[in-house]
Short mmCIF file of C-alpha atoms and ligand atoms in Angstrom, two decimals:
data_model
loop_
_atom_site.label_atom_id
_atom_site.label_comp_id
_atom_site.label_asym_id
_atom_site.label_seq_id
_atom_site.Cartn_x
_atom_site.Cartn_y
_atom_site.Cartn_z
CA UNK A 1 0.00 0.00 0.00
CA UNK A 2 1.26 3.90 -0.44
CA UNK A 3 0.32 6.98 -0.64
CA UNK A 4 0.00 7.29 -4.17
CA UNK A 5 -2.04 10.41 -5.16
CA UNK A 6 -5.02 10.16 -7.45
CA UNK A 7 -4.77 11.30 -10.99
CA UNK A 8 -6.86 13.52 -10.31
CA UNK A 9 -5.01 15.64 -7.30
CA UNK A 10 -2.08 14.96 -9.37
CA UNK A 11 -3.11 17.51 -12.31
CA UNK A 12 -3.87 19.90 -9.30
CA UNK A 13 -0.45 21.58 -8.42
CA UNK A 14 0.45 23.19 -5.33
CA UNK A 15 -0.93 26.76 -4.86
CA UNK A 16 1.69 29.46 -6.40
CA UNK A 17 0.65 32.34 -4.21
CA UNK A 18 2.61 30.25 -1.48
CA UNK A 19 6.58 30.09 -2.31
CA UNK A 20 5.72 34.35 -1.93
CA UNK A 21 4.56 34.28 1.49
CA UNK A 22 7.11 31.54 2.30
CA UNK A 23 9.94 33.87 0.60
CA UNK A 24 8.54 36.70 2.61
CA UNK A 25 9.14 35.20 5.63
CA UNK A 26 12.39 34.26 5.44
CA UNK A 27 13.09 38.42 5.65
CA UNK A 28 12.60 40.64 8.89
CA UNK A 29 10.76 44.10 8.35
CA UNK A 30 8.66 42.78 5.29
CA UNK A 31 5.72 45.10 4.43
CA UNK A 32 2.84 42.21 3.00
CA UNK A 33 0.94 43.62 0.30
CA UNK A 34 0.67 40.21 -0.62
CA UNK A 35 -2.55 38.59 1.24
CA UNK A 36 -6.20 39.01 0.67
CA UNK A 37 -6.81 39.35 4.11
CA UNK A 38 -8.91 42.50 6.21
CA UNK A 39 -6.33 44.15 8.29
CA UNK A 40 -8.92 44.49 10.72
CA UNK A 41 -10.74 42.88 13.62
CA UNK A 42 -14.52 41.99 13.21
CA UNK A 43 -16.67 43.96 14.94
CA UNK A 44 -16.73 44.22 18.76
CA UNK A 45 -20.42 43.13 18.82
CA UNK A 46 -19.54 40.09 16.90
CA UNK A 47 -16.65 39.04 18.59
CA UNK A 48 -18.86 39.82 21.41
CA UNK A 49 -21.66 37.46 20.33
CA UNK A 50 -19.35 34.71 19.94
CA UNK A 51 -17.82 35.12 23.44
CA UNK A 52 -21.22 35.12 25.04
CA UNK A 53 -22.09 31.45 23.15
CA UNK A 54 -19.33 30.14 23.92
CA UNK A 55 -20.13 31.26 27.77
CA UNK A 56 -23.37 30.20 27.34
CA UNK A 57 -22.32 26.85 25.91
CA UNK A 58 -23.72 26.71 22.73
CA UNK A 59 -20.98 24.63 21.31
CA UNK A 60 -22.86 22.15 19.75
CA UNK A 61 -24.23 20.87 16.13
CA UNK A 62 -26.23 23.23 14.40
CA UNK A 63 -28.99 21.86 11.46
CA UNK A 64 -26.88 20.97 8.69
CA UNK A 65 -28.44 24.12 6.87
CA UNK A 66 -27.11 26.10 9.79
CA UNK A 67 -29.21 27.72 12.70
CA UNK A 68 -32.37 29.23 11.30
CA UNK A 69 -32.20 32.49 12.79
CA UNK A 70 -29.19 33.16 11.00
CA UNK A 71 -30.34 31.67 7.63
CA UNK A 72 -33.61 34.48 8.22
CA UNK A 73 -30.92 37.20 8.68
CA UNK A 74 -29.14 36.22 5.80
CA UNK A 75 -32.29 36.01 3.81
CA UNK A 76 -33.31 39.88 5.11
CA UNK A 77 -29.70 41.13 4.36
CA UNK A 78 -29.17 39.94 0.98
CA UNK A 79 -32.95 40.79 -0.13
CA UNK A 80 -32.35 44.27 1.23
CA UNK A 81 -28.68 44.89 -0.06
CA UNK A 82 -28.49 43.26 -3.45
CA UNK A 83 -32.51 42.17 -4.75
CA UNK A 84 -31.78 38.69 -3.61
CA UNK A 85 -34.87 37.11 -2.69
CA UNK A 86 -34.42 33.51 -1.14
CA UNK A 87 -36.25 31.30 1.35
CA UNK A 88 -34.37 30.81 4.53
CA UNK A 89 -35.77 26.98 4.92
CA UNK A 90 -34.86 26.03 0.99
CA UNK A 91 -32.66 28.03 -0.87
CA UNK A 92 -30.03 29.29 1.82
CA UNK A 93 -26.68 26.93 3.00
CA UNK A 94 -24.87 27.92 5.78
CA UNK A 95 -20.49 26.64 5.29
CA UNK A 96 -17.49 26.73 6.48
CA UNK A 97 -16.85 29.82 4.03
CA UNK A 98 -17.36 30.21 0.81
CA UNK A 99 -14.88 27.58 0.02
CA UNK A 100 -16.49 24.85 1.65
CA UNK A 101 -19.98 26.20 -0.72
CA UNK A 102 -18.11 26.51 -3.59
CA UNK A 103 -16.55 23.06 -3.34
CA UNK A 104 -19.71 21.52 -2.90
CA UNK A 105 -20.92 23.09 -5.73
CA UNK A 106 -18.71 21.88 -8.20
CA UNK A 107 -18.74 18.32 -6.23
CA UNK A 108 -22.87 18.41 -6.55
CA UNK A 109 -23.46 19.42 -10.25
CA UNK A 110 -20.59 17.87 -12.32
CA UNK A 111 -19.53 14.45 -13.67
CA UNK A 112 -16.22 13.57 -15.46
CA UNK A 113 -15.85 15.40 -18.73
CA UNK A 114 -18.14 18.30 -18.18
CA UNK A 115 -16.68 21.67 -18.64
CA UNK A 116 -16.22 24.50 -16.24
CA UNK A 117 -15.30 27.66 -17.90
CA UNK A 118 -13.80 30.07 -15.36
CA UNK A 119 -12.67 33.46 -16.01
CA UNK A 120 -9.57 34.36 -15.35
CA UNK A 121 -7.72 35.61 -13.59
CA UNK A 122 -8.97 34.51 -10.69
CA UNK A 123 -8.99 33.22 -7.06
CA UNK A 124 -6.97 30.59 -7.04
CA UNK A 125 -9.59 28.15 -5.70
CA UNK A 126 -11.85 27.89 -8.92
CA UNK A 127 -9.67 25.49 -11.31
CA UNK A 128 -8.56 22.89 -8.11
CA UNK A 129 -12.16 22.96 -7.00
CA UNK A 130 -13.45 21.98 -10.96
CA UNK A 131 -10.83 19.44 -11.37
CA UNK A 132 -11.41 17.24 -8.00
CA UNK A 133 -14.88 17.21 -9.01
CA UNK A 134 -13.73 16.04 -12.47
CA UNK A 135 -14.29 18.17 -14.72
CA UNK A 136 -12.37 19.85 -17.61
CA UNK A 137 -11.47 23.39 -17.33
CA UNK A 138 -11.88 26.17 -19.64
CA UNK A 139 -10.19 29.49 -19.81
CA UNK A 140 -11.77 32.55 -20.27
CA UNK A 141 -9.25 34.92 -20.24
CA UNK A 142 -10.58 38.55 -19.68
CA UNK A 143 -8.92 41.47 -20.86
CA UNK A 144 -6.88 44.77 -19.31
CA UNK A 145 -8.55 46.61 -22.42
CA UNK A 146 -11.46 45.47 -20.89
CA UNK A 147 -10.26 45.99 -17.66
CA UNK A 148 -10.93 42.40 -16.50
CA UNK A 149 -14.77 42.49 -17.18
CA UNK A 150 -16.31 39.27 -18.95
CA UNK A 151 -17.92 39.85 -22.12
CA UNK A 152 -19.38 37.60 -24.19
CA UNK A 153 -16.61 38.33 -26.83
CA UNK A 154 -14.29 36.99 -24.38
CA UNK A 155 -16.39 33.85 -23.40
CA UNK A 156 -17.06 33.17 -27.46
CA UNK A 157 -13.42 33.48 -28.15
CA UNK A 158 -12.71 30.74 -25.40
CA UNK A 159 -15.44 28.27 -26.30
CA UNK A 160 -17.29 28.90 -22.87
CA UNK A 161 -20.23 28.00 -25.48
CA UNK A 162 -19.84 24.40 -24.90
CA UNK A 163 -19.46 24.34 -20.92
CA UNK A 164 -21.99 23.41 -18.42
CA UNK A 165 -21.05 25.95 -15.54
CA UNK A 166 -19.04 29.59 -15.82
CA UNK A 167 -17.70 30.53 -12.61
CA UNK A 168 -17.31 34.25 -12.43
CA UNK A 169 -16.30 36.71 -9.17
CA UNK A 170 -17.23 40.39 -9.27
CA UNK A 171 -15.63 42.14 -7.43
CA UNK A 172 -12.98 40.76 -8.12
CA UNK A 173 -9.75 39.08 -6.82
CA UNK A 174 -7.05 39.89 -8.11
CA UNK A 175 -8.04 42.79 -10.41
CA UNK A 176 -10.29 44.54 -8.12
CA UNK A 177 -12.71 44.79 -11.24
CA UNK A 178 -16.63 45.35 -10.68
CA UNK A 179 -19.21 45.21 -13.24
CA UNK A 180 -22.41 47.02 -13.77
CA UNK A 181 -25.87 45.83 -14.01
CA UNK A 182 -25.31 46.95 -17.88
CA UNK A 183 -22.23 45.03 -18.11
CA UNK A 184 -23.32 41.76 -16.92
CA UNK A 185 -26.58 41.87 -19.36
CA UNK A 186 -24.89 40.95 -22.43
CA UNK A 187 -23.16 38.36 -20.46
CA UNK A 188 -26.37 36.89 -18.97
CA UNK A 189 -27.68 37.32 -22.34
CA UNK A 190 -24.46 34.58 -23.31
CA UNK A 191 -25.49 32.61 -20.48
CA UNK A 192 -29.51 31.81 -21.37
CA UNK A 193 -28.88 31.62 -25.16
CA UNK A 194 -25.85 28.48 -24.43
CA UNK A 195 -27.92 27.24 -21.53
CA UNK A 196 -24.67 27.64 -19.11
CA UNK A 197 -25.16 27.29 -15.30
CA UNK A 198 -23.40 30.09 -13.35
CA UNK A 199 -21.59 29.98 -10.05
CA UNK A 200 -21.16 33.33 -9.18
CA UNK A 201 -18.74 34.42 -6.44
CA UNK A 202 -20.00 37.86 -4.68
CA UNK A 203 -17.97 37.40 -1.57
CA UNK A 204 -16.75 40.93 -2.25
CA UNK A 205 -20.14 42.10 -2.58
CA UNK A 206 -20.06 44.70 0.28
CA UNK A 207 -16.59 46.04 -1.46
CA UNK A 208 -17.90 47.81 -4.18
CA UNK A 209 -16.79 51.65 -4.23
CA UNK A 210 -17.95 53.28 -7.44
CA UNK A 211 -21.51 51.84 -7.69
CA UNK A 212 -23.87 49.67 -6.12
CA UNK A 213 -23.44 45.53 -6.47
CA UNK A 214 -25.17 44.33 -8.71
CA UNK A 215 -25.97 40.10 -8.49
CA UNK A 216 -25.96 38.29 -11.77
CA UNK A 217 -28.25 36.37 -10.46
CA UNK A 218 -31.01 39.42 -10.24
CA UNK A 219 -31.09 39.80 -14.18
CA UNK A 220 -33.85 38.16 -16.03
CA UNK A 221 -33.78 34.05 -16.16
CA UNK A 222 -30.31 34.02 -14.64
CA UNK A 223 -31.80 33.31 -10.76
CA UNK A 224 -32.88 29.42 -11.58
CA UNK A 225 -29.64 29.30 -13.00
CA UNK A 226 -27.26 30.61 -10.73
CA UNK A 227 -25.65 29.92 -7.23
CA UNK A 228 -24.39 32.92 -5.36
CA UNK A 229 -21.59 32.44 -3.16
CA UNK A 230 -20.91 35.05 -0.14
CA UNK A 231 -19.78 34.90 3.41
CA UNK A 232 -18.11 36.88 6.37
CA UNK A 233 -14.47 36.89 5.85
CA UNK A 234 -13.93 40.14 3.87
CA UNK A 235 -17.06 42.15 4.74
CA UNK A 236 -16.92 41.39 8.46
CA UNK A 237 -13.04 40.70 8.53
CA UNK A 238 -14.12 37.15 10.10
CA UNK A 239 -11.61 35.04 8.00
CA UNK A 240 -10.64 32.71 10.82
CA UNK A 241 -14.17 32.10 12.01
CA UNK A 242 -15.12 30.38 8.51
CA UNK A 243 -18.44 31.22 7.35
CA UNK A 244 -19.87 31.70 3.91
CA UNK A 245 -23.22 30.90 2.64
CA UNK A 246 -24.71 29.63 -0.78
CA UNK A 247 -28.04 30.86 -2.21
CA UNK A 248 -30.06 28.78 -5.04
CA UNK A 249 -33.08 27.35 -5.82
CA UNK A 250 -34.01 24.50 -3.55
CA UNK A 251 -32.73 21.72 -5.93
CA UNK A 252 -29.29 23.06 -5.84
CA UNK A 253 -29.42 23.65 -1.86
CA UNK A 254 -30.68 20.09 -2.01
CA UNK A 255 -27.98 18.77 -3.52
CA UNK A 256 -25.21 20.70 -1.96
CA UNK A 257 -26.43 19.94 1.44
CA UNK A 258 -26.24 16.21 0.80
CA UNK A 259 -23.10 16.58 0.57
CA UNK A 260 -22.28 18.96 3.12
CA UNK A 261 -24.21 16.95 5.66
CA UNK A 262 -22.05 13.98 5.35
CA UNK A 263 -18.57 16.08 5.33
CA UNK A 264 -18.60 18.87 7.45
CA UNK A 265 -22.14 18.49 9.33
CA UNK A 266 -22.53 22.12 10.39
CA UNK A 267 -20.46 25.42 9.96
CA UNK A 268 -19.13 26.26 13.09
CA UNK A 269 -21.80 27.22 15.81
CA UNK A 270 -19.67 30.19 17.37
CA UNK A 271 -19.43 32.03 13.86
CA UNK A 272 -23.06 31.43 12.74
CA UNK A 273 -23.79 33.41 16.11
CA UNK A 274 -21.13 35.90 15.84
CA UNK A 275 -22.48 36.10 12.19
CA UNK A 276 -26.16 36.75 13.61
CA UNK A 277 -25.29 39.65 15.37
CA UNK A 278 -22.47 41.11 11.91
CA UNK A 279 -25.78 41.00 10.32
CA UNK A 280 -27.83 42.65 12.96
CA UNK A 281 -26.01 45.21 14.07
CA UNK A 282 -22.77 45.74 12.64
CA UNK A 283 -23.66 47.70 9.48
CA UNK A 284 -21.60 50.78 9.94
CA UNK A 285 -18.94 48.85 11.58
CA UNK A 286 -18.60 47.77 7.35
CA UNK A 287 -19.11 51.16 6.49
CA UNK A 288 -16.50 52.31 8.03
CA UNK A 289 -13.92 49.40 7.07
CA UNK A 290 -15.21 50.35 3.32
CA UNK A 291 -14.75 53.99 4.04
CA UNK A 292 -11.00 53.19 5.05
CA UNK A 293 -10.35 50.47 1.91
CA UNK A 294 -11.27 53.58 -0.21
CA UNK A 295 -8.70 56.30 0.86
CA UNK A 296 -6.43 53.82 0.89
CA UNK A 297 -7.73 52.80 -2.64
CA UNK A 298 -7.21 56.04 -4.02
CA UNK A 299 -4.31 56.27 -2.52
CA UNK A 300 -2.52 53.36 -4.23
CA UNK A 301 -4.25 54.28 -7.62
CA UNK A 302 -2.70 57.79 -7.51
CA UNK A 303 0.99 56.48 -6.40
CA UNK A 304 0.65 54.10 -9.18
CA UNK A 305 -0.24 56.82 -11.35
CA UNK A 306 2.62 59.25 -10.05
CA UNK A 307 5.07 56.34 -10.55
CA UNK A 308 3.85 56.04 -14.71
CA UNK A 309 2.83 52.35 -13.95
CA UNK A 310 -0.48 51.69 -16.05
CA UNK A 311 -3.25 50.67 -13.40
CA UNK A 312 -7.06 50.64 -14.64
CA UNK A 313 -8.99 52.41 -11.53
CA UNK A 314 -9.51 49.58 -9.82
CA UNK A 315 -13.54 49.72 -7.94
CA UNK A 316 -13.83 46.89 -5.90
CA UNK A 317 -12.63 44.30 -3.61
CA UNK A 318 -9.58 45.42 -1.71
CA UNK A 319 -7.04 44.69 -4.55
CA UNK A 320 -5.27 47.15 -7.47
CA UNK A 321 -3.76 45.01 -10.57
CA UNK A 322 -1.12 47.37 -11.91
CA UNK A 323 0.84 46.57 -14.93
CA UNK A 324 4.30 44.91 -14.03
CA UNK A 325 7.40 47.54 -15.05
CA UNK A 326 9.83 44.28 -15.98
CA UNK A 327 8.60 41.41 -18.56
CA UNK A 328 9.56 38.69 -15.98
CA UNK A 329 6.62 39.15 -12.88
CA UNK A 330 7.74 36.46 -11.23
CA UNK A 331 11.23 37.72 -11.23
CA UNK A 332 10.04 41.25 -10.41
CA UNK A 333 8.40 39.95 -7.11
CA UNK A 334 10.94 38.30 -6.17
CA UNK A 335 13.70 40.60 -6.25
CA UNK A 336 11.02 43.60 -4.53
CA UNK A 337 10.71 40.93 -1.51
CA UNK A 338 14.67 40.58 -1.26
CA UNK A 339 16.18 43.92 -1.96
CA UNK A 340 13.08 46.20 -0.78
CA UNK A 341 11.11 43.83 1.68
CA UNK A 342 7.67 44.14 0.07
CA UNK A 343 5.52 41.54 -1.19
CA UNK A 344 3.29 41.52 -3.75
CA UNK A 345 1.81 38.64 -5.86
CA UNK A 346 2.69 38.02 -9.58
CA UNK A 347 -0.52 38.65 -11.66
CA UNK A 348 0.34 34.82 -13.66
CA UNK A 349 -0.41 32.88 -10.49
CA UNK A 350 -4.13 34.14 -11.03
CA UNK A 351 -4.31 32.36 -14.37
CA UNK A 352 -4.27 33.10 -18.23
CA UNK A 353 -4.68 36.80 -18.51
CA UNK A 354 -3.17 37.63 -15.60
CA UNK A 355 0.41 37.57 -16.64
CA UNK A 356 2.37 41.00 -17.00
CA UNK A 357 0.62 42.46 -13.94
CA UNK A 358 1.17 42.34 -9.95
CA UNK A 359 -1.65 42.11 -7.49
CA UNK A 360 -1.51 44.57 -5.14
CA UNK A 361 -3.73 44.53 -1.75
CA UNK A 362 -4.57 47.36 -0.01
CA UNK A 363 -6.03 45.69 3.24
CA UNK A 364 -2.64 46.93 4.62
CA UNK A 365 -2.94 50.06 7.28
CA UNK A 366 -2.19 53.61 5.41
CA UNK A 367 1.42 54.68 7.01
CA UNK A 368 2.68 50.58 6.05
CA UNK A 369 1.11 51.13 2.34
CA UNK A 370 3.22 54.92 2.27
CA UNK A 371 6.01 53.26 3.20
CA UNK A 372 5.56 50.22 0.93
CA UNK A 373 4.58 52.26 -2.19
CA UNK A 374 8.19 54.33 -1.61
CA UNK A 375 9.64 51.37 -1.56
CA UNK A 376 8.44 50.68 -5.21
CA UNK A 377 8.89 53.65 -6.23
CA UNK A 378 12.74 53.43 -5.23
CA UNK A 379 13.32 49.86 -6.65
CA UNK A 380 11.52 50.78 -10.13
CA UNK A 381 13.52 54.11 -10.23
C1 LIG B 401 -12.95 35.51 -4.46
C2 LIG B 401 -12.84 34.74 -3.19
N1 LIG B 401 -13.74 33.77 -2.95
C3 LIG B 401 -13.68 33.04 -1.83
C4 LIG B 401 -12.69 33.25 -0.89
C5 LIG B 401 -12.66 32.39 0.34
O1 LIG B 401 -13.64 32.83 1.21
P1 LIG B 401 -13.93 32.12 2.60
O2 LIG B 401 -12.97 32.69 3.60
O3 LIG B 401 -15.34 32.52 2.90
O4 LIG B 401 -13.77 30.67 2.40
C6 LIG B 401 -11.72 34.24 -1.10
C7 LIG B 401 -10.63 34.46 -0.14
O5 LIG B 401 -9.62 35.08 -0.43
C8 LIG B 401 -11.81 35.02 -2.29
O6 LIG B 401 -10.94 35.99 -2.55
#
């Protein structure tokens, strides 16, 4: 007997985003720009929340769909903030993040040989995720001269014709991209007329800076179509606590919960009731974190600008995806990590499309991105 891995976590390589951080550490005084992480604590009431369950010992199980009282928040918030209208009992799955949904997902709705089309770049989760489930991936690379949107240029140029599910994520990571209620039509549009399912990632839904978030899955005959993935980690800066959620009609919830109830049982009980009280009373606690990730957005966008790098204006998310000054990315992070001690993430690791370009985040406090932006400023100079 060994330990011989499966063909299919063979095609899935180790994630490239990681020999940065690991080179990063191996330096004192490093200034991260590097991980998509808040900078900040979640709100006091939520913390609080979860402090008083665990006093009160609510440690247990929850339903496998997660407690009901948070699956009626959710259902309040995301009708309220985005148009999206789904029953807390049916349509609604409580995860361990948005991974954990978005695993599921591709687990629950695909056999060997479909095809996945995911745009790109993008979070590094999508392609793994498609491939354990055994599918075939297919590119779509977007465009700078589209500034990273998806249009259905793009996804006829890749062949996203043919596949079952496109995965998209607006806002986005790493580009920062948004797109408009106008923007996504046409792509809807591509979506009905090739009969595609879409998994849409809005986990940066609250992030949005120049207009309001718009949900692919409120255009018309996208919602039976569509899963929406969303969660705590960036909004409420609850990474650690893992919680996301999943919203589709009930056969999808169905299905994803089958699976979910045999492999993770529950999300954890102390975040769904920290998560309770994010949604209850921790509004401008966001506000203000979004108030903050705009200065500081502006902020980069301008030094970029000052420094003659081309960056498109970035509007959502908490990333900027400037063009890289050398040919080599790789080589260009790299050498800013050893001889300058900041760390940024070549744009390639995102996938096609992304090559040529650096992912900057900005969920970095204001006087460490000053000091980090002189330091690029210094080692392109
Ligand atoms: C686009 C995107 N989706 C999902 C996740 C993971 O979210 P969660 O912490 O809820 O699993 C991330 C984290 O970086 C992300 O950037």
């Amino acid at each position: 007997m060994s330990f011989e891995e499966s063909e299919r976590l063979e095609s899935v390589p180790p994630s490239g985003i990681r020999r940065y951080f690991e080179l990063a550490e191996e330096y004192d005084d490093i200034i991260s720009l590097g991980v998509g992480e808040p900078d900040f604590a979640p709100p006091w009431a939520a913390r609080d929340a979860a402090i008083g369950s665990l006093e009160r010992g609510q440690t247990s199980y929850t339903p496998n769909r997660g407690l009901r009282e948070l699956r009626e928040e959710i259902a309040a918030h995301t009708s309220e903030k985005y148009d999206l209208d789904y029953d807390p009992d049916e349509e609604i799955l409580v995860t361990a993040g948005a991974s954990e949904a978005l695993d599921l997902a591709f687990r629950a709705f695909h056999d060997p040989g479909d095809k996945v089309a995911v745009s790109q770049p993008s979070y590094l989760s999508y392609v793994p995720g498609a491939t354990l489930a055994g599918a075939d991936v297919i590119d779509v690379p977007t465009r700078p001269e589209d500034d990273f949107k998806l249009t259905p240029e793009v996804l006829e140029a890749a062949g996203a014709a043919e596949a079952d599910t496109l995965v998209m994520c607006y806002p986005n990571n790493p580009t920062g991209a948004t797109m408009t209620r106008e923007e996504l039509a046409p792509v809807a549009e591509f979506v009905r007329e090739h009969d595609l399912r879409v998994f849409a990632d809005e986990i940066y839904a609250a992030l949005s800076y120049e207009h309001e978030h718009t949900s692919i899955a409120t255009l018309p005959g996208m919602r039976e179509r569509t899963v929406v993935f969303n969660g705590f980690s960036k909004a409420y800066a609850m990474t650690g606590l893992r919680l996301g959620y999943a919203l589709a009609p009930p056969e999808a919830i169905e299905a994803m919960n089958r699976i979910h109830q045999y492999t993770m049982l529950s999300a954890p009980t102390t975040a769904q009731h920290a998560a309770i009280e994010a949604l209850r009373n921790c509004e401008s606690d966001v506000a203000e974190m979004r108030a903050q990730y705009d200065r500081r957005r502006n902020f980069v966008l301008s030094r970029f600008e000052e420094m003659g790098l081309d960056c498109f204006p970035a509007s959502g998310a908490f990333y900027v995806f400037p063009e890289c000054p050398w040919e080599d990315s790789d080589a260009f992070a790299e050498a800013l990590i050893e001889e300058q001690g900041v760390a940024v993430v070549p744009g390639d690791v995102f996938g096609t499309g992304g090559d040529g370009h650096l992912r900057v985040t900005y969920a970095t406090g204001l006087g460490d991105l000053k000091e980090a932006l002189a330091r690029i400023e210094e080692f392109i100079d």
